[in-house]
Coordinates of C-alpha atoms in Angstrom, one line a residue:
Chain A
X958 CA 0.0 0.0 0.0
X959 CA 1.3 3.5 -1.0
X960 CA 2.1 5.8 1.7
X961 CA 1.3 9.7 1.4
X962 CA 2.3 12.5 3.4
X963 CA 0.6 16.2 3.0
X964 CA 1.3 18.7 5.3
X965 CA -1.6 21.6 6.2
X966 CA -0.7 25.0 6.6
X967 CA -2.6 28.2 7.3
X968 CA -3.1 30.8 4.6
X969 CA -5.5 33.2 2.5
X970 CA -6.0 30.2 -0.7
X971 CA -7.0 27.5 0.0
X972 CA -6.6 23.9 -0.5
X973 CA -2.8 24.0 -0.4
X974 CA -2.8 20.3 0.8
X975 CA -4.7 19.2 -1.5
X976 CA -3.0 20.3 -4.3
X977 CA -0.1 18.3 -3.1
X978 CA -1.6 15.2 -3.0
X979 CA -3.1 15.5 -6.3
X980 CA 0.1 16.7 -8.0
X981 CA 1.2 13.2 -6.8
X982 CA -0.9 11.9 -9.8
X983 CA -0.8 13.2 -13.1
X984 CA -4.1 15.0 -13.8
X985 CA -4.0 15.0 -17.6
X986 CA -5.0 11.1 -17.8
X987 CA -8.1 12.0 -15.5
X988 CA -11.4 11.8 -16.5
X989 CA -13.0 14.5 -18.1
X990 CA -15.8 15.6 -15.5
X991 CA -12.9 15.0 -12.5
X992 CA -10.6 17.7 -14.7
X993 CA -14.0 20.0 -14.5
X994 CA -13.8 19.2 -10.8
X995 CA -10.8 20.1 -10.3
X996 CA -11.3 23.7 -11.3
X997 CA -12.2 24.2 -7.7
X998 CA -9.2 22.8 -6.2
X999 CA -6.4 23.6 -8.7
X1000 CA -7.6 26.3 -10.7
X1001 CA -3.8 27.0 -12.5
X1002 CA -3.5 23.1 -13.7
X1003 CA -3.4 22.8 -17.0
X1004 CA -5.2 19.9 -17.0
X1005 CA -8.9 21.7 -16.1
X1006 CA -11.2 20.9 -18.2
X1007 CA -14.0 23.6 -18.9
X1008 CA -18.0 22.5 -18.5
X1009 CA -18.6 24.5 -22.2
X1010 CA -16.0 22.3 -24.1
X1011 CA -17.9 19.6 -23.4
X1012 CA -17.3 17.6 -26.6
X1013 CA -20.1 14.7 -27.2
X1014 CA -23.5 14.2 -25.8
X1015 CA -23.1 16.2 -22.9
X1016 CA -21.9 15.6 -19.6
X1017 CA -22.4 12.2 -18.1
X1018 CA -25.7 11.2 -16.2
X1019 CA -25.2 12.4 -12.7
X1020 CA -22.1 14.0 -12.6
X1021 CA -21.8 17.9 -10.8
X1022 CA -21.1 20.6 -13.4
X1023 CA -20.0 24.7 -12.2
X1024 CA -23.3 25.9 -13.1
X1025 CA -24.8 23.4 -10.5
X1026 CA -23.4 25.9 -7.9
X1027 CA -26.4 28.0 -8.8
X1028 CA -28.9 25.2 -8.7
X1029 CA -27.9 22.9 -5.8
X1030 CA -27.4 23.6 -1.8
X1031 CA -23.7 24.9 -2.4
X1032 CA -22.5 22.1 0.7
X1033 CA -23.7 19.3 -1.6
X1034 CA -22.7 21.0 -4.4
X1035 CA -18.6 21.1 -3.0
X1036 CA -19.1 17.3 -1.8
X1037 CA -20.1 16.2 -5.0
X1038 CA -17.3 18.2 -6.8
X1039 CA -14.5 17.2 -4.2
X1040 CA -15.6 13.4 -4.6
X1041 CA -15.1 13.6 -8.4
X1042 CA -11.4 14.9 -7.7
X1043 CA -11.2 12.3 -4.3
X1044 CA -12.4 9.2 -6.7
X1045 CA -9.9 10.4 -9.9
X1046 CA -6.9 10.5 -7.6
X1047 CA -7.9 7.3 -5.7
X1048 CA -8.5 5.4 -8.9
X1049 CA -4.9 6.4 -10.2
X1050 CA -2.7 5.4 -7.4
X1051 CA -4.6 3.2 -6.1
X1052 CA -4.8 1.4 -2.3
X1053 CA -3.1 3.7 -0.3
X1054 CA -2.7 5.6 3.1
X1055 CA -2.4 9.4 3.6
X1056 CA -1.3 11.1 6.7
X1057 CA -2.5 14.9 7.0
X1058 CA 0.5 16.4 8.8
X1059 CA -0.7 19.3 11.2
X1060 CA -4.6 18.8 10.3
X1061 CA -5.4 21.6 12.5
X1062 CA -3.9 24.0 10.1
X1063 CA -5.8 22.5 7.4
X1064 CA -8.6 25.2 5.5
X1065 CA -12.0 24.4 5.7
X1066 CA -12.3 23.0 2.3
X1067 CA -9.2 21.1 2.3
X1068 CA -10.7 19.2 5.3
X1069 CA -13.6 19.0 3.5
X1070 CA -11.6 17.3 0.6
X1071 CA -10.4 14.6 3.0
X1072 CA -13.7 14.0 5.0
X1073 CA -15.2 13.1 1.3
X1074 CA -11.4 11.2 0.6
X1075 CA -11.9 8.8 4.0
X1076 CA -15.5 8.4 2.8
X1077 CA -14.6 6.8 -0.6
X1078 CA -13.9 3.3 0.2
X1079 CA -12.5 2.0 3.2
X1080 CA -10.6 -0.8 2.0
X1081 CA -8.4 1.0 -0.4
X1082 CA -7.9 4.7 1.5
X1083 CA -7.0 5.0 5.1
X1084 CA -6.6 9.2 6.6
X1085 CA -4.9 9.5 9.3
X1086 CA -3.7 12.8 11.3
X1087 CA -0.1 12.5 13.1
X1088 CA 0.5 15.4 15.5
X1089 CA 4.0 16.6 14.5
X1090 CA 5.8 15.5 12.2
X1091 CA 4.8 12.1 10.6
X1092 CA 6.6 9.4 10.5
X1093 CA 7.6 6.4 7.6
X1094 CA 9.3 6.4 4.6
X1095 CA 7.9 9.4 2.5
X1096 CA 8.2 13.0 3.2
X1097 CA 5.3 15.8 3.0
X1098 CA 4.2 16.1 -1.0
X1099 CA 6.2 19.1 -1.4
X1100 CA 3.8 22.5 -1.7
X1101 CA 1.9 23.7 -5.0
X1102 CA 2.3 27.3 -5.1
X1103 CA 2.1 29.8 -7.9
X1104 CA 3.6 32.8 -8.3
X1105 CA -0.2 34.5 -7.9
X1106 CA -1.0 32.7 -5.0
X1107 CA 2.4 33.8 -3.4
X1108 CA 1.3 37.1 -4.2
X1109 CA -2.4 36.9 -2.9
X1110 CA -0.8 35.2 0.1
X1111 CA 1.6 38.5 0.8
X1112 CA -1.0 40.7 0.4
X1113 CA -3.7 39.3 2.2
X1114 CA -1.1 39.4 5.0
X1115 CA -0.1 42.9 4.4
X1116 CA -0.6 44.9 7.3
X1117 CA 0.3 47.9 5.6
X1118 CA -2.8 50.2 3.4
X1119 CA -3.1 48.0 -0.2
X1120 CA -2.4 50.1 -3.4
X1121 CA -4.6 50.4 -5.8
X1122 CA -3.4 48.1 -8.1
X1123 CA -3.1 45.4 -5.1
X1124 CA -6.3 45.9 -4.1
X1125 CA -7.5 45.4 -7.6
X1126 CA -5.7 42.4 -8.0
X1127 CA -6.8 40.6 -5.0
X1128 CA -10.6 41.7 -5.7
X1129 CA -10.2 40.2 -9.0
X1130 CA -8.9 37.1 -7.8
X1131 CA -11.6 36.6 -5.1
X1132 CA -14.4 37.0 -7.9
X1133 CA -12.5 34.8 -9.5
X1134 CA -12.3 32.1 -6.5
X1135 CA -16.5 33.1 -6.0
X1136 CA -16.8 32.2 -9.5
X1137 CA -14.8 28.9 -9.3
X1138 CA -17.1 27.9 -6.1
X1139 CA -14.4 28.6 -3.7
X1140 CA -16.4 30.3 -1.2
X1141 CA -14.0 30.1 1.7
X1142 CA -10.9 31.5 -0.2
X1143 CA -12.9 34.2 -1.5
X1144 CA -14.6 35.2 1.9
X1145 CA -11.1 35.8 3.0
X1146 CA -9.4 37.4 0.4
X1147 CA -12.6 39.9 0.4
X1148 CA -12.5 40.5 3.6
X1149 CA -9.1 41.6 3.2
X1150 CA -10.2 44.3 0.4
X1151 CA -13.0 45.4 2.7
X1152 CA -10.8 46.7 4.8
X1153 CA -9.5 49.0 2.8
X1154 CA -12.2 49.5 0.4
X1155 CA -15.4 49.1 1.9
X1156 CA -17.1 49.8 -1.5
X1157 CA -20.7 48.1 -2.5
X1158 CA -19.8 46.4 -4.6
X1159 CA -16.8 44.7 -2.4
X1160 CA -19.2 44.3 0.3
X1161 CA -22.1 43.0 -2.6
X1162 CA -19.3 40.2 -3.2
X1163 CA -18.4 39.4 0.7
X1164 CA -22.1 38.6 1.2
X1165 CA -22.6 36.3 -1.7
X1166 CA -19.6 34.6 -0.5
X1167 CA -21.0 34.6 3.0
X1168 CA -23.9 33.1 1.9
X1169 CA -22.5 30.8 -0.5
X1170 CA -21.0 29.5 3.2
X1171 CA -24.0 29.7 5.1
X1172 CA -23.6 32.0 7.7
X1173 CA -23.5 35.9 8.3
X1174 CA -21.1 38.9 6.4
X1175 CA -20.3 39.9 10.1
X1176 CA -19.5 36.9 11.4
X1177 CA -15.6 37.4 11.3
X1178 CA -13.3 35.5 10.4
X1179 CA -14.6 32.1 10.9
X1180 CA -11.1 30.3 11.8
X1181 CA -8.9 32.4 12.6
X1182 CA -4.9 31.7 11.8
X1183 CA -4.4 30.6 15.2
X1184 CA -4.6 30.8 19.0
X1185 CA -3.5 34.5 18.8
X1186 CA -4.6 35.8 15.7
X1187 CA -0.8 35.6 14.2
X1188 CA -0.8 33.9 10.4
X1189 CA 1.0 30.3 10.7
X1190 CA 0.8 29.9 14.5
X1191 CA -1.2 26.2 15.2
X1192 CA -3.3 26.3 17.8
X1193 CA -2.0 23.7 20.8
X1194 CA -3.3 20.1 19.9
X1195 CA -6.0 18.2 21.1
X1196 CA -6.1 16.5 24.4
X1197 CA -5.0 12.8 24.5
X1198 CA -2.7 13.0 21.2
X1199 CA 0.3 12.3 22.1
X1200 CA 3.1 14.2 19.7
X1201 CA 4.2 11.6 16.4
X1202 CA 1.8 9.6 17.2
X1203 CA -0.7 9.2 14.3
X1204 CA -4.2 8.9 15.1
X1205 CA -7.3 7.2 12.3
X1206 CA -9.5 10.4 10.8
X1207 CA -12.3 11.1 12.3
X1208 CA -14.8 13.1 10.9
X1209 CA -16.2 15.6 13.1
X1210 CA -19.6 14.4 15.0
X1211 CA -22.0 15.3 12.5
X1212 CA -20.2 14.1 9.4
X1213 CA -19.2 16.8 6.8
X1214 CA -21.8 19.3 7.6
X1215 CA -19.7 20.0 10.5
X1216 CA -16.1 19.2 9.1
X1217 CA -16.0 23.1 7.2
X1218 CA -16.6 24.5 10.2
X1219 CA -19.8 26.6 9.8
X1220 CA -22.6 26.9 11.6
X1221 CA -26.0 24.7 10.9
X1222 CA -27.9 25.9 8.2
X1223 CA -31.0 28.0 8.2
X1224 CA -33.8 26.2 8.6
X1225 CA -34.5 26.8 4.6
X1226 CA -33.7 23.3 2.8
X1227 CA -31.4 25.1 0.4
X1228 CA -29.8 27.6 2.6
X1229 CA -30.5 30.3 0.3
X1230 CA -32.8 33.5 0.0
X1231 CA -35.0 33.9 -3.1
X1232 CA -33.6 35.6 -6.1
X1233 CA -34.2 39.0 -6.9
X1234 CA -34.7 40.1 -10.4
X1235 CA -31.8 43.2 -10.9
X1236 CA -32.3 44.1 -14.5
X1237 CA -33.7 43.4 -18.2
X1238 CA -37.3 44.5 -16.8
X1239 CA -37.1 46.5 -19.5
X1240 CA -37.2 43.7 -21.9
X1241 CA -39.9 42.2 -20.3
X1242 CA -42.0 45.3 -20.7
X1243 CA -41.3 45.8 -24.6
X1244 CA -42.6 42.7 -25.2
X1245 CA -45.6 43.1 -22.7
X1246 CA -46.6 46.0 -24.8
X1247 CA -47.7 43.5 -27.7
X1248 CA -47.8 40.5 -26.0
X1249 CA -51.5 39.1 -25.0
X1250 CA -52.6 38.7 -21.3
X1251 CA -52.3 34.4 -21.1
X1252 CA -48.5 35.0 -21.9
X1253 CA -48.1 37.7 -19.6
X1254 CA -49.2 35.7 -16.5
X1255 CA -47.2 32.4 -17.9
X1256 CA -44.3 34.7 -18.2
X1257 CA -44.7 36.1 -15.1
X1258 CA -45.5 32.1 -12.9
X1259 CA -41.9 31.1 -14.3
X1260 CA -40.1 34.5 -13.5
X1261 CA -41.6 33.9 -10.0
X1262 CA -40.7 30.1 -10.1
X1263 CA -36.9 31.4 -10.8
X1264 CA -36.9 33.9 -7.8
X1265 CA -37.9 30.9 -5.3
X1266 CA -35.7 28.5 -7.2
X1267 CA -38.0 25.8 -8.1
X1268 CA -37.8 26.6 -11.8
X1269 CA -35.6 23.5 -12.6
X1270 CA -38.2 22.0 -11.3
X1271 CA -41.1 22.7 -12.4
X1272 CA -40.2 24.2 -16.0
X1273 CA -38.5 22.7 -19.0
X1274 CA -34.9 24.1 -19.1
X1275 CA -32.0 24.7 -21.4
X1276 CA -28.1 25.1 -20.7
X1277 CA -26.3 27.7 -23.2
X1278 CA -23.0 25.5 -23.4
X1279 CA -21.3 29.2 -24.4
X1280 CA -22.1 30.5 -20.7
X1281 CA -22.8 28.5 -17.9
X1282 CA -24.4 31.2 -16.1
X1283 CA -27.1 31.5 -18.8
X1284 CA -30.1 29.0 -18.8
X1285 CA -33.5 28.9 -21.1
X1286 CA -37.0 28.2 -19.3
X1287 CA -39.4 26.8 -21.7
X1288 CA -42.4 28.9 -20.7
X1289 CA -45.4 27.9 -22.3
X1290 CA -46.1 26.5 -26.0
X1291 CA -43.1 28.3 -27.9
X1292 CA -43.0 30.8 -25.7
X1293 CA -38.7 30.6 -23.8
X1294 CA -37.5 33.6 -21.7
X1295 CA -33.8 33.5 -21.4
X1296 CA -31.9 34.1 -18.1
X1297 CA -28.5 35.0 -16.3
X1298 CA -27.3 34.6 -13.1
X1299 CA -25.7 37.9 -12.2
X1300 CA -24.6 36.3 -8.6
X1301 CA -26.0 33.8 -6.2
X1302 CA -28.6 36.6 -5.3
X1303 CA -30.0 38.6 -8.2
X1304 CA -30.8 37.3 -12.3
X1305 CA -31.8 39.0 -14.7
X1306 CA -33.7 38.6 -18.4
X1307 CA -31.9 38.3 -21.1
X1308 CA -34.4 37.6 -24.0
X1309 CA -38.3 36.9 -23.8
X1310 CA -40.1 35.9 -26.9
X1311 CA -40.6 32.7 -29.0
X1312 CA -38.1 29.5 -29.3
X1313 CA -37.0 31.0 -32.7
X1314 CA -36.0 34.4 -31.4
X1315 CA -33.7 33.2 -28.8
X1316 CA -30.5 34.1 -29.1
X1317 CA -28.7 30.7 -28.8
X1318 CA -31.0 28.5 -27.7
X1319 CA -30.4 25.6 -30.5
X1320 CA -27.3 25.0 -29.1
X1321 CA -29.0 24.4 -25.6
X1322 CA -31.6 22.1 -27.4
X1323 CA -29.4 20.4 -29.3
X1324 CA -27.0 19.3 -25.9
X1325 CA -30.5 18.4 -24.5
X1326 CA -31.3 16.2 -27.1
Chain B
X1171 CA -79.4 4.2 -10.2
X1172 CA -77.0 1.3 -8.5
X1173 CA -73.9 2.8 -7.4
X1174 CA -70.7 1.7 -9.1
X1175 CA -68.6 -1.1 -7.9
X1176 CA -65.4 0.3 -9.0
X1177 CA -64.5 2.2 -6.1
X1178 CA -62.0 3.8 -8.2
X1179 CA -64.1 5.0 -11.0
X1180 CA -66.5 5.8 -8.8
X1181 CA -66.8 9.6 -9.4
X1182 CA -70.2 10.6 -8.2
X1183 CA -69.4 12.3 -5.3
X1184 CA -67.1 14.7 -7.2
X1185 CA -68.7 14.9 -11.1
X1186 CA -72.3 16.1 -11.2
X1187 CA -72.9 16.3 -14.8
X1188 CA -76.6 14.4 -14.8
X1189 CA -78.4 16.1 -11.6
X1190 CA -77.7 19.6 -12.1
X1191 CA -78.3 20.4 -15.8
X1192 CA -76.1 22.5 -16.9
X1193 CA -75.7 23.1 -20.6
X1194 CA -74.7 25.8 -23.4
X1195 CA -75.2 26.9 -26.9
X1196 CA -72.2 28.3 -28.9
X1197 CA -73.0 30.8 -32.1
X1198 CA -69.7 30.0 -34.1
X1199 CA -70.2 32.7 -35.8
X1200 CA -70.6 35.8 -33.1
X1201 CA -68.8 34.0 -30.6
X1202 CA -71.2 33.7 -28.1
X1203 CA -71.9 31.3 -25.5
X1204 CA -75.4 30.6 -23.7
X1205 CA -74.7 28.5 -20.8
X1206 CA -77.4 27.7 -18.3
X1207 CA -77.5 25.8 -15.7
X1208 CA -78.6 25.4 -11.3
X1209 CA -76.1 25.1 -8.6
X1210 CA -77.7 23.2 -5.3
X1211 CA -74.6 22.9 -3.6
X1212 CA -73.6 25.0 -0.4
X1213 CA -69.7 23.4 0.7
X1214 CA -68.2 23.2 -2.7
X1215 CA -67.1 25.5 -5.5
X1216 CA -67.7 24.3 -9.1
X1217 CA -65.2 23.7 -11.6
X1218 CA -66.6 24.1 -15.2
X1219 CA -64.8 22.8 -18.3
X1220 CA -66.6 23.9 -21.3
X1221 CA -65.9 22.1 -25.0
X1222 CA -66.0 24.9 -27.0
X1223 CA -66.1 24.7 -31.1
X1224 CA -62.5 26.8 -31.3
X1225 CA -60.3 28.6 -28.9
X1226 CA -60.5 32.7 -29.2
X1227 CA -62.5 35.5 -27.4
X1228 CA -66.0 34.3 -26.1
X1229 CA -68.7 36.1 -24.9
X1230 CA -70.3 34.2 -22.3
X1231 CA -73.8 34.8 -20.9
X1232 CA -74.5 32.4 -18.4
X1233 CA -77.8 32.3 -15.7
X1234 CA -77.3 29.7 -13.0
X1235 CA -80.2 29.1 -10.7
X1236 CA -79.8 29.3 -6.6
X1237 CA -81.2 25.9 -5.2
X1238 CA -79.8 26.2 -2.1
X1239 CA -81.4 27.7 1.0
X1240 CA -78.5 30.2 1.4
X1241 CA -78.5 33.7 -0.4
X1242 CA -75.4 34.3 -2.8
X1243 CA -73.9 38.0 -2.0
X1244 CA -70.9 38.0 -3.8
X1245 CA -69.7 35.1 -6.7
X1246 CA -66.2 34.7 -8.1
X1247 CA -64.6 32.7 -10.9
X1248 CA -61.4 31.9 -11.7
X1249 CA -59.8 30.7 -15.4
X1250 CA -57.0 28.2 -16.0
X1251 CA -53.7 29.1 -16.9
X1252 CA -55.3 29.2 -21.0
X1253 CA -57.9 31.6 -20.2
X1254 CA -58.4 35.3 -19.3
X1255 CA -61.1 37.7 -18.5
X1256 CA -61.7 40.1 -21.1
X1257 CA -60.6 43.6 -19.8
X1258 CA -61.9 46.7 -21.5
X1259 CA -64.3 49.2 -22.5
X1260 CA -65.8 47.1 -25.9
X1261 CA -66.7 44.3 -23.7
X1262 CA -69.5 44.2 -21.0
X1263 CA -68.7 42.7 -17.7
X1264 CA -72.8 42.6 -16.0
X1265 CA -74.8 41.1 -14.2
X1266 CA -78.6 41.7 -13.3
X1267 CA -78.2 40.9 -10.4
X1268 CA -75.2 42.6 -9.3
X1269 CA -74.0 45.9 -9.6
X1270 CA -70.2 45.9 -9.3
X1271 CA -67.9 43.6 -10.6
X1272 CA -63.8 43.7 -10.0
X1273 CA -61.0 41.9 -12.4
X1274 CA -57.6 41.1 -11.0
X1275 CA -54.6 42.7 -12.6
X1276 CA -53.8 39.1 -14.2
X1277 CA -57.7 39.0 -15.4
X1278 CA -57.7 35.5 -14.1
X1279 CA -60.3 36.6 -11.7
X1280 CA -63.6 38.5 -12.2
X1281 CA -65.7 38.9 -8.8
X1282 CA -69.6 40.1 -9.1
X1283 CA -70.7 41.9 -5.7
X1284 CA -73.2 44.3 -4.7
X1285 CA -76.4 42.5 -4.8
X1286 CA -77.8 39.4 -4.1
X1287 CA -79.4 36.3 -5.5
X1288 CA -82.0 34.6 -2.9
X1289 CA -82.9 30.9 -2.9
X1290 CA -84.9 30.0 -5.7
X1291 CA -84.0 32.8 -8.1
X1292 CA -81.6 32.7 -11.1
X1293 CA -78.6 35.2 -11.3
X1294 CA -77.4 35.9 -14.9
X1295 CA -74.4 37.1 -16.0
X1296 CA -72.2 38.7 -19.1
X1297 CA -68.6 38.5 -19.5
X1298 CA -65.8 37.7 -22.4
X1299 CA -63.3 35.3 -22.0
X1300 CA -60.3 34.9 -24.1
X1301 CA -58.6 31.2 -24.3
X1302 CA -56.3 29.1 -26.2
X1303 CA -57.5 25.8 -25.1
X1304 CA -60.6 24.3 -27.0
X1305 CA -61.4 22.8 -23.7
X1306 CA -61.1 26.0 -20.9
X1307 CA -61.6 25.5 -17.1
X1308 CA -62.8 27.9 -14.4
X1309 CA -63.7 27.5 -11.0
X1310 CA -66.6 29.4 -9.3
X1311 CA -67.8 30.0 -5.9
X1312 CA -70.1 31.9 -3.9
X1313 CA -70.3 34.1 -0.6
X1314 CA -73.3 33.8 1.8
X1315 CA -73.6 36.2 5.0
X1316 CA -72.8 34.8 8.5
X1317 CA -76.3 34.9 9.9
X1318 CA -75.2 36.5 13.0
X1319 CA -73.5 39.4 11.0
X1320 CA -74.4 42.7 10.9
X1321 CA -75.0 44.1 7.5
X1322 CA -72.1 46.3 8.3
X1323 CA -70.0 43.3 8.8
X1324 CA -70.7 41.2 5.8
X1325 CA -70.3 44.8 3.5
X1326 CA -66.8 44.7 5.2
X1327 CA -66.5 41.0 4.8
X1328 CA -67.8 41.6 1.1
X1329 CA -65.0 44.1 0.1
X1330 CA -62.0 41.8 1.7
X1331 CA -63.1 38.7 -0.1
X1332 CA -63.5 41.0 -3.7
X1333 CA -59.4 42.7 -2.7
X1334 CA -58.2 38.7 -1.8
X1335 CA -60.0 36.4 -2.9
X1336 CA -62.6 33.8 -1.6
X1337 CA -61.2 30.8 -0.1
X1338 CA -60.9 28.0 -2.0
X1339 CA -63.1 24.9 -0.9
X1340 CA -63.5 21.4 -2.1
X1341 CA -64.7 21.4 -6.0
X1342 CA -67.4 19.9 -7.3
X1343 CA -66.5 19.0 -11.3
X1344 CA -69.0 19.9 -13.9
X1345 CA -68.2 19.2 -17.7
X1346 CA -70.3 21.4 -19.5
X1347 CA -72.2 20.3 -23.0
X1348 CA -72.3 22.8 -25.8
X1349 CA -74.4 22.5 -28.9
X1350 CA -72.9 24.3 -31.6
X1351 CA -74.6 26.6 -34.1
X1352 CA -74.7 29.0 -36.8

């Protein structure tokens, strides 16, 4: 059986760790949907695949795509996505046995990553968590940093006031990481550029990534980078672990709802609020003006079926492979209104009319088909 | 008439279709439908699905007579998702009976209030509805006064159910005949 050592440490992006155990496999031979996967995890390897280049009849039946982000309870939505990369790697080395060196540094997703890893299959992947260093024949899988995430790891540190062009940077990379469905490297690279620039449209960003997470913009910090608030400090180690001695994974009582972290969900099945409309109301009134009363109120039960979220559901829908934040609703007969996701929050309407109007819906048919 | 063995096609609790006549006559060519028909029930509304000759704007004129022992002060239907109330000045929304009526933004609503119709006596009524189904659906129901209420109280009662709606209640389905002509 193959032995693996990672080693967690604290900082802004996340997953470190588990970019180290992956780069232990070669990610080019994976499958396809575990290459979109691993978007999430490892967003600079070459090897990500994107959702839109999907090349033959679609993705396979059952697999998690990116645009699910918007359509699933995001917690299932990260399981599914981290088991895709879990089972890839598993499947290419094989049997084997990873200790997690300093797991209480380890980020909330990366812990995540190896709650869903453990789950896999017993027999052939064993998690363990030495305090100090481990011990056996490999050393740690040796770090995968970029030369951006070096950078968004000194400036997120910074104590100093951000330039402009700093502060531009890191807010661009934590859209980015909101974007990817990395809600916990985002949250803290924001909360970073809030700080200095506690603009609306920052703070519009923090709270979709605070709500991506499931609990409140003011929270704080949700794990701090130690006892003392000093980056790279651990925090002492648990009582009854005694130091080198490796000790099985345990997921956290409540299984991975609890592993990240984050405190229990609303009470709402999906954790989210409805979505507001933000814009193309103007579209939907040109074509009020001639359109009869029937179609008016059909139009108006699915815009109201996509603010409470049920409109996969309960309407015939359409991907636009060119944008996965762009989906059709067959309204009624040939009737199709056309919609984006502006963030996890807000939508808006991008085209309402017939099937044969709508800009780009035969390629969503045709991947339907 | 035995009753049916079949429990489950047993629909004569929910269908009346042979006891309360209820029929209409359709003038292809003006677009009119005469429906007429008795309503003897006091717990249920009434769901009506007409078969009309070909979808489009209908005028409907329809008289319904009260057998119950209750006195109607306010009736409301509501269309399917295919079907709106016609909403504007060419088009006469009436009733003899009562002397305000009130249409929902959506038109899928049209409440009559303002009158009454007493046990016994037959309330007629005008309106246009506009479908694309051959076969629309709407669902009616009436308001009777709380005996104990003042008149005050069932005005007041009146004007809330005409702003929101009357409840809806168990539905009693009636398939409407329709004898076309012209």
């Amino acid at each position: 059986m193959r032995e693996f050592v990672v080693r967690a440490e604290r900082g802004a992006v996340g997953f470190l760790p588990v970019r180290a155990l992956i780069s232990t496999g070669a990610t080019a031979t994976w499958p396809r949907q575990a290459r979109v996967a691993l978007k999430l995890v490892a967003p600079e390897d070459p090897a990500c695949a994107e959702a839109a280049d999907e090349p033959d009849g679609g993705p396979p039946a059952g697999s998690v795509q990116p645009y699910d982000l918007y359509r699933m309870p995001y917690r299932d939505w990260v399981t599914a996505t981290l088991r895709e990369v879990a089972r890839a790697w598993l499947d290419q080395v094989g049997p084997c046995c990873v200790d997690v060196v300093d797991a209480d540094l380890l980020d909330e997703g990366s812990k995540l990553f190896f709650v869903t890893l453990a789950g896999l299959a017993e027999e052939q992947i064993t998690v363990r968590c030495p305090v100090g260093d481990a011990t056996g024949p490999p050393g740690p899988a040796p770090a995968v940093t970029s030369f951006r995430e070096r950078r968004i790891e000194r400036l997120v540190a910074e104590e100093g006031e951000l330039r402009g062009e700093e502060a531009d940077f890191l807010y661009g990379q934590a859209v980015g990481y909101l974007l990817a469905g990395d809600g916990w490297t985002a949250e803290r690279l924001l909360r970073a550029v809030v700080r200095q620039r506690p603009t609306p449209a920052v703070w519009v960003k923090l709270r979709a990534a605070c709500a991506l997470l499931g609990r409140p913009v003011d929270a704080g910090q949700p794990a701090g980078p130690g006892p003392s608030g000093i980056p790279g400090q651990r925090s002492a180690p648990e009582a009854g672990a005694r130091d080198g001695e490796p000790r099985a994974w345990q997921p956290p009582a409540g299984g991975p709802e609890h592993a990240t972290g984050g405190p229990a969900r609303p009470a709402d099945p999906t954790g989210r609020r409805p979505l507001r409309l933000r814009s193309g109301w103007e579209r939907l009134q040109e074509w009020s003006e001639t359109a009869g009363q029937i179609p008016k109120n059909a139009v108006h039960r699915a815009l109201f079926a996509i603010a409470e979220r049920t409109v996969f559901h309960a309407y015939e829908t359409y991907d636009d492979p060119a944008d996965p934040l762009v989906f059709f609703v067959r309204v009624k007969g040939s009737l199709v209104l056309k919609i984006r996701f502006r963030d996890l929050d807000t939508f808006e309407i991008v085209h309402v009319g017939t099937l044969g109007e709508a800009p780009g819906i035969g390629r969503g048919i045709d991947r339907a088909a | 008439m035995a009753p049916l063995e079949v429990s489950g096609l047993d629909v004569s609790s929910r269908v009346r279709a042979r006891d309360i006549q209820m029929a209409g006559v359709a003038d292809i060519r003006r677009h009119v439908l005469m429906i007429s028909g008795a309503i003897d029930t006091v717990d249920h509304d009434v769901s009506v699905c007409i078969n009309l000759p070909e979808p489009g704007r209908w005028q409907i004129i329809k008289s319904e007579t009260n057998l119950t022992d209750r006195t109607w002060v306010a009736m409301q239907a509501t269309t399917d998702e295919d079907s709106v109330f016609v909403d504007d000045a060419e088009h006469l929304v009436m009733s003899r009976q009562f002397s305000k009526s009130f249409i929902t933004p959506d038109q899928r609503r049209l409440t009559f209030h303002g009158g009454e119709v007493r046990p016994g006596e037959a309330v007629v009524k005008m309106y246009s509805l506009e479908t694309t189904s051959r076969r629309p659906v709407y669902a009616y129901s009436r308001y009777s006064p709380v005996v104990t209420d003042s008149p005050d109280m069932t005005a007041k009662t009146v004007e809330q159910l005409v702003a929101e709606g009357l409840p809806q209640r168990p539905v009693i389905e009636v398939i409407v005949p329709v004898t076309v002509i012209g």
